[in-house]
């Protein structure tokens, strides 16, 4: 029996849902409200001491970290494999999924500076401070404080864009050799990136790849055509969120684009 603790729009949780959907695995879902702080409840932190989603329980065993969970699922449920067979194939996929973890941090930077900041700035300073104080990792807490103070001018935004540029370049090169990142078949390397791309599109930042990387653009269009993408990612976005968040994000695109041009000149 599989039980997933997740949140509708959380990109890491969506990464795991994508794999469950690709492999046709049924699961019992428990949705957490990350805005009201369900992730910090002591009973949840016993499962996931980092106070984040996703957490997967398989036959009583607790698994955390989306990339680890996805590899586990691919090994434990060998039907419809999402990696080429053999150690070398697994290593090729792992190179991508390892990098994905650093990309997640950059996605978090963009979401926080574009949307969370907008929402948090409307709250009283004490409430904001209380929100940061709950973050267990001091480095993550300090990063949040900077992002909330400086928005898109925070140094971490340019750093995030540099990481995207490098990643898109690597993807463009790999996609010159095969339809998917590791050759002929859709693998964990591809699936792990989809919710991240979807988030950037949601934040009206699709120009980051559409204006410079044609193969990456085509890859994302093809990926979005997969049934699992609708089931696991797009289908979880609450009604009205697209329009609501586009309204917040669209006016900020020119600023993101300007920082991106600066970032490109440094890569
Ligand atoms: N490296 C972890 C990251 C998990 C993570 O940061 N999850 C986010 C959602 S994508 C979360 O739960 N955030 C809640 C918070 O930061 O309070 C993974 O891949 O599972």
Short mmCIF file of C-alpha atoms and ligand atoms in Angstrom, two decimals:
data_model
loop_
_atom_site.label_atom_id
_atom_site.label_comp_id
_atom_site.label_asym_id
_atom_site.label_seq_id
_atom_site.Cartn_x
_atom_site.Cartn_y
_atom_site.Cartn_z
CA UNK A 1 0.00 0.00 0.00
CA UNK A 2 1.29 3.44 -0.96
CA UNK A 3 0.39 6.62 0.93
CA UNK A 4 1.55 10.01 -0.28
CA UNK A 5 1.66 13.18 1.82
CA UNK A 6 1.64 15.98 -0.69
CA UNK A 7 0.24 19.38 -1.64
CA UNK A 8 -1.58 20.25 -4.87
CA UNK A 9 0.89 22.78 -6.27
CA UNK A 10 4.14 21.75 -4.52
CA UNK A 11 6.61 20.96 -7.31
CA UNK A 12 8.46 18.20 -5.41
CA UNK A 13 5.24 16.43 -4.56
CA UNK A 14 4.18 16.75 -8.21
CA UNK A 15 7.47 15.04 -9.20
CA UNK A 16 6.41 11.96 -7.23
CA UNK A 17 2.81 12.06 -8.48
CA UNK A 18 4.20 12.15 -12.03
CA UNK A 19 6.10 8.90 -11.46
CA UNK A 20 3.11 7.26 -9.77
CA UNK A 21 0.97 8.23 -12.77
CA UNK A 22 3.53 7.11 -15.38
CA UNK A 23 3.74 3.74 -13.64
CA UNK A 24 -0.03 3.50 -13.08
CA UNK A 25 0.41 3.07 -9.31
CA UNK A 26 -2.58 3.68 -7.06
CA UNK A 27 -1.98 5.54 -3.80
CA UNK A 28 -3.84 7.06 -0.91
CA UNK A 29 -3.21 10.79 -0.86
CA UNK A 30 -3.09 13.12 2.16
CA UNK A 31 -3.09 16.76 1.16
CA UNK A 32 -1.26 19.24 3.40
CA UNK A 33 -1.99 22.94 3.40
CA UNK A 34 1.49 24.48 3.23
CA UNK A 35 0.09 28.00 3.60
CA UNK A 36 -1.46 27.31 6.99
CA UNK A 37 1.59 25.33 8.14
CA UNK A 38 0.44 21.67 8.15
CA UNK A 39 4.06 20.73 7.36
CA UNK A 40 5.17 22.01 10.78
CA UNK A 41 2.73 19.94 12.81
CA UNK A 42 4.65 17.64 15.17
CA UNK A 43 2.86 14.51 13.89
CA UNK A 44 3.92 15.31 10.31
CA UNK A 45 7.48 16.24 11.32
CA UNK A 46 7.82 12.77 12.83
CA UNK A 47 7.47 11.47 9.25
CA UNK A 48 9.45 14.24 7.58
CA UNK A 49 11.75 16.15 10.00
CA UNK A 50 12.54 18.67 7.25
CA UNK A 51 8.90 19.90 7.36
CA UNK A 52 8.42 19.59 3.61
CA UNK A 53 6.39 17.49 1.18
CA UNK A 54 6.48 14.87 -0.26
CA UNK A 55 6.59 11.93 2.12
CA UNK A 56 5.74 8.45 0.87
CA UNK A 57 4.83 5.51 3.07
CA UNK A 58 5.17 2.09 1.45
CA UNK A 59 4.02 -0.86 3.53
CA UNK A 60 4.84 1.05 6.71
CA UNK A 61 8.26 2.29 5.53
CA UNK A 62 8.77 6.05 5.46
CA UNK A 63 10.50 7.61 2.46
CA UNK A 64 11.40 11.28 2.04
CA UNK A 65 13.18 13.35 -0.67
CA UNK A 66 11.40 13.30 -4.03
CA UNK A 67 14.41 12.10 -6.06
CA UNK A 68 15.07 9.24 -3.63
CA UNK A 69 11.36 8.34 -3.58
CA UNK A 70 11.20 8.25 -7.38
CA UNK A 71 14.24 5.96 -7.68
CA UNK A 72 12.75 3.75 -5.00
CA UNK A 73 9.43 3.54 -6.85
CA UNK A 74 11.20 2.66 -10.08
CA UNK A 75 13.08 -0.13 -8.33
CA UNK A 76 10.25 -1.43 -6.14
CA UNK A 77 7.73 -1.43 -9.01
CA UNK A 78 9.74 -2.62 -11.96
CA UNK A 79 6.87 -2.63 -14.48
CA UNK A 80 7.02 0.31 -16.89
CA UNK A 81 10.63 1.21 -16.00
CA UNK A 82 11.58 4.87 -16.07
CA UNK A 83 15.32 4.23 -16.45
CA UNK A 84 17.34 2.32 -19.04
CA UNK A 85 18.32 -1.11 -17.67
CA UNK A 86 21.75 -1.52 -16.07
CA UNK A 87 24.17 0.43 -13.94
CA UNK A 88 25.29 2.76 -16.73
CA UNK A 89 21.74 3.70 -17.71
CA UNK A 90 20.91 4.35 -14.06
CA UNK A 91 24.03 6.53 -13.70
CA UNK A 92 23.09 8.57 -16.80
CA UNK A 93 19.66 9.25 -15.33
CA UNK A 94 21.09 10.05 -11.90
CA UNK A 95 23.34 12.74 -13.35
CA UNK A 96 20.19 14.62 -14.35
CA UNK A 97 18.18 13.96 -11.18
CA UNK A 98 21.13 15.06 -9.04
CA UNK A 99 21.23 18.39 -10.88
CA UNK A 100 17.47 18.68 -10.55
CA UNK A 101 17.82 19.06 -6.81
CA UNK A 102 19.83 22.25 -7.29
CA UNK A 103 17.30 23.43 -9.87
CA UNK A 104 14.56 22.97 -7.28
CA UNK A 105 16.26 25.53 -5.10
CA UNK A 106 16.25 27.98 -8.02
CA UNK A 107 12.55 27.28 -8.68
CA UNK A 108 11.87 27.99 -5.04
CA UNK A 109 13.71 31.32 -5.40
CA UNK A 110 11.51 32.38 -8.32
CA UNK A 111 8.26 31.28 -6.65
CA UNK A 112 9.18 32.98 -3.40
CA UNK A 113 10.26 36.30 -4.96
CA UNK A 114 7.34 36.48 -7.40
CA UNK A 115 4.37 35.01 -5.51
CA UNK A 116 5.09 34.25 -1.84
CA UNK A 117 6.61 37.68 -1.36
CA UNK A 118 3.54 39.34 -2.84
CA UNK A 119 1.33 37.38 -0.43
CA UNK A 120 3.55 37.72 2.65
CA UNK A 121 4.06 41.46 2.28
CA UNK A 122 0.34 41.87 2.85
CA UNK A 123 0.68 40.30 6.31
CA UNK A 124 1.81 42.12 9.48
CA UNK A 125 5.61 41.96 10.12
CA UNK A 126 5.15 39.77 13.25
CA UNK A 127 3.22 37.20 11.23
CA UNK A 128 5.93 37.20 8.54
CA UNK A 129 8.70 36.79 11.10
CA UNK A 130 6.81 33.92 12.72
CA UNK A 131 6.58 32.19 9.31
CA UNK A 132 10.36 32.35 8.75
CA UNK A 133 11.12 31.34 12.34
CA UNK A 134 9.47 27.97 11.76
CA UNK A 135 11.86 26.99 8.92
CA UNK A 136 14.16 24.36 10.49
CA UNK A 137 17.23 24.94 8.24
CA UNK A 138 19.03 28.22 9.20
CA UNK A 139 20.44 28.73 5.67
CA UNK A 140 16.99 28.34 4.13
CA UNK A 141 15.57 30.72 6.74
CA UNK A 142 18.23 33.37 5.98
CA UNK A 143 17.59 33.03 2.24
CA UNK A 144 13.86 33.60 2.80
CA UNK A 145 14.48 36.74 4.81
CA UNK A 146 16.68 38.16 2.00
CA UNK A 147 14.18 37.29 -0.71
CA UNK A 148 11.32 38.88 1.19
CA UNK A 149 13.37 42.04 1.76
CA UNK A 150 14.81 42.47 -1.75
CA UNK A 151 12.44 40.63 -4.11
CA UNK A 152 13.78 40.23 -7.66
CA UNK A 153 16.78 42.39 -6.75
CA UNK A 154 18.04 39.72 -4.33
CA UNK A 155 21.40 38.27 -5.45
CA UNK A 156 19.92 34.77 -5.26
CA UNK A 157 17.60 35.60 -8.19
CA UNK A 158 20.49 36.17 -10.59
CA UNK A 159 22.14 33.02 -9.22
CA UNK A 160 18.93 31.07 -9.89
CA UNK A 161 18.79 32.37 -13.47
CA UNK A 162 22.43 31.39 -14.06
CA UNK A 163 21.55 27.85 -12.93
CA UNK A 164 18.60 27.73 -15.33
CA UNK A 165 20.70 28.97 -18.25
CA UNK A 166 23.33 26.28 -17.62
CA UNK A 167 20.64 23.63 -17.23
CA UNK A 168 18.80 24.67 -20.39
CA UNK A 169 22.09 24.59 -22.31
CA UNK A 170 22.81 21.06 -21.08
CA UNK A 171 19.30 20.00 -22.00
CA UNK A 172 19.52 21.57 -25.48
CA UNK A 173 22.72 19.60 -26.09
CA UNK A 174 21.27 16.29 -24.83
CA UNK A 175 18.08 16.77 -26.84
CA UNK A 176 20.20 17.04 -29.99
CA UNK A 177 20.94 13.32 -29.56
CA UNK A 178 17.56 11.87 -28.67
CA UNK A 179 13.92 12.83 -28.22
CA UNK A 180 14.33 12.57 -24.43
CA UNK A 181 17.14 13.58 -22.10
CA UNK A 182 18.61 10.09 -21.84
CA UNK A 183 17.89 8.85 -25.36
CA UNK A 184 14.91 7.11 -26.86
CA UNK A 185 12.61 6.79 -23.84
CA UNK A 186 11.01 9.11 -21.34
CA UNK A 187 12.84 8.57 -18.01
CA UNK A 188 13.06 9.91 -14.45
CA UNK A 189 15.42 12.55 -15.89
CA UNK A 190 12.57 14.04 -17.93
CA UNK A 191 9.74 13.47 -15.47
CA UNK A 192 11.58 15.16 -12.60
CA UNK A 193 11.80 18.45 -14.48
CA UNK A 194 8.21 18.80 -15.64
CA UNK A 195 6.66 20.30 -12.54
CA UNK A 196 9.59 22.77 -12.39
CA UNK A 197 9.01 23.91 -15.96
CA UNK A 198 5.30 24.11 -15.35
CA UNK A 199 5.93 26.32 -12.34
CA UNK A 200 8.10 28.68 -14.38
CA UNK A 201 5.40 28.82 -17.05
CA UNK A 202 2.87 29.53 -14.30
CA UNK A 203 5.10 32.39 -13.13
CA UNK A 204 4.98 33.77 -16.71
CA UNK A 205 8.70 32.98 -17.11
CA UNK A 206 8.49 30.56 -20.07
CA UNK A 207 10.42 33.15 -22.11
CA UNK A 208 13.51 31.97 -20.19
CA UNK A 209 13.67 28.94 -22.51
CA UNK A 210 11.25 29.84 -25.31
CA UNK A 211 13.34 32.83 -26.38
CA UNK A 212 16.66 30.94 -26.48
CA UNK A 213 16.33 27.13 -26.48
CA UNK A 214 14.18 25.61 -29.28
CA UNK A 215 14.79 21.94 -28.44
CA UNK A 216 13.95 22.52 -24.80
CA UNK A 217 10.79 24.35 -25.91
CA UNK A 218 9.78 21.39 -28.09
CA UNK A 219 10.62 18.90 -25.27
CA UNK A 220 8.30 20.69 -22.86
CA UNK A 221 5.45 20.82 -25.40
CA UNK A 222 5.83 17.05 -25.99
CA UNK A 223 6.07 16.34 -22.26
CA UNK A 224 2.90 18.27 -21.54
CA UNK A 225 1.14 16.00 -24.03
CA UNK A 226 1.66 12.96 -21.77
CA UNK A 227 -1.43 11.67 -20.01
CA UNK A 228 0.48 11.49 -16.71
CA UNK A 229 1.24 15.22 -16.93
CA UNK A 230 -2.47 16.05 -16.88
CA UNK A 231 -3.24 13.52 -14.13
CA UNK A 232 -0.34 14.36 -11.85
CA UNK A 233 0.52 18.00 -12.44
CA UNK A 234 -1.87 20.21 -14.43
CA UNK A 235 -4.97 18.52 -12.99
CA UNK A 236 -3.95 19.45 -9.45
CA UNK A 237 -3.86 23.20 -9.99
CA UNK A 238 -6.88 24.67 -8.17
CA UNK A 239 -9.40 26.39 -10.40
CA UNK A 240 -8.76 30.09 -10.78
CA UNK A 241 -5.09 29.88 -9.68
CA UNK A 242 -3.75 30.28 -13.24
CA UNK A 243 -5.51 33.61 -13.72
CA UNK A 244 -4.89 34.82 -10.16
CA UNK A 245 -1.15 34.14 -10.23
CA UNK A 246 -0.70 35.25 -13.84
CA UNK A 247 -2.05 38.61 -12.68
CA UNK A 248 0.70 38.83 -10.06
CA UNK A 249 3.51 37.38 -12.20
CA UNK A 250 3.00 38.95 -15.64
CA UNK A 251 3.91 42.52 -14.60
CA UNK A 252 7.18 41.17 -13.14
CA UNK A 253 8.33 39.39 -16.35
CA UNK A 254 10.18 42.45 -17.79
CA UNK A 255 12.23 42.63 -14.58
CA UNK A 256 12.95 38.86 -14.67
CA UNK A 257 13.94 39.19 -18.32
CA UNK A 258 16.32 42.06 -17.54
CA UNK A 259 18.01 40.09 -14.72
CA UNK A 260 18.20 37.09 -17.07
CA UNK A 261 20.00 39.12 -19.76
CA UNK A 262 22.50 40.16 -17.10
CA UNK A 263 22.83 36.54 -15.97
CA UNK A 264 23.40 35.38 -19.58
CA UNK A 265 26.29 37.78 -19.95
CA UNK A 266 28.04 36.08 -17.02
CA UNK A 267 27.63 32.44 -18.15
N1 LIG B 1 14.59 18.17 -1.45
C1 LIG B 1 13.23 18.02 -1.04
C2 LIG B 1 12.55 19.38 -1.11
C3 LIG B 1 11.13 19.36 -0.60
C4 LIG B 1 10.51 20.74 -0.57
O1 LIG B 1 11.21 21.77 -0.44
N2 LIG B 1 9.19 20.77 -0.65
C5 LIG B 1 8.49 22.03 -0.64
C6 LIG B 1 7.39 22.00 -1.70
S1 LIG B 1 8.06 21.80 -3.31
C7 LIG B 1 7.79 22.25 0.70
O2 LIG B 1 7.24 21.33 1.26
N3 LIG B 1 7.83 23.48 1.20
C8 LIG B 1 7.18 23.84 2.42
C9 LIG B 1 7.98 24.85 3.19
O3 LIG B 1 9.11 25.17 2.76
O4 LIG B 1 7.48 25.31 4.22
C10 LIG B 1 12.53 17.03 -1.99
O5 LIG B 1 12.90 16.95 -3.16
O6 LIG B 1 11.65 16.30 -1.50
#
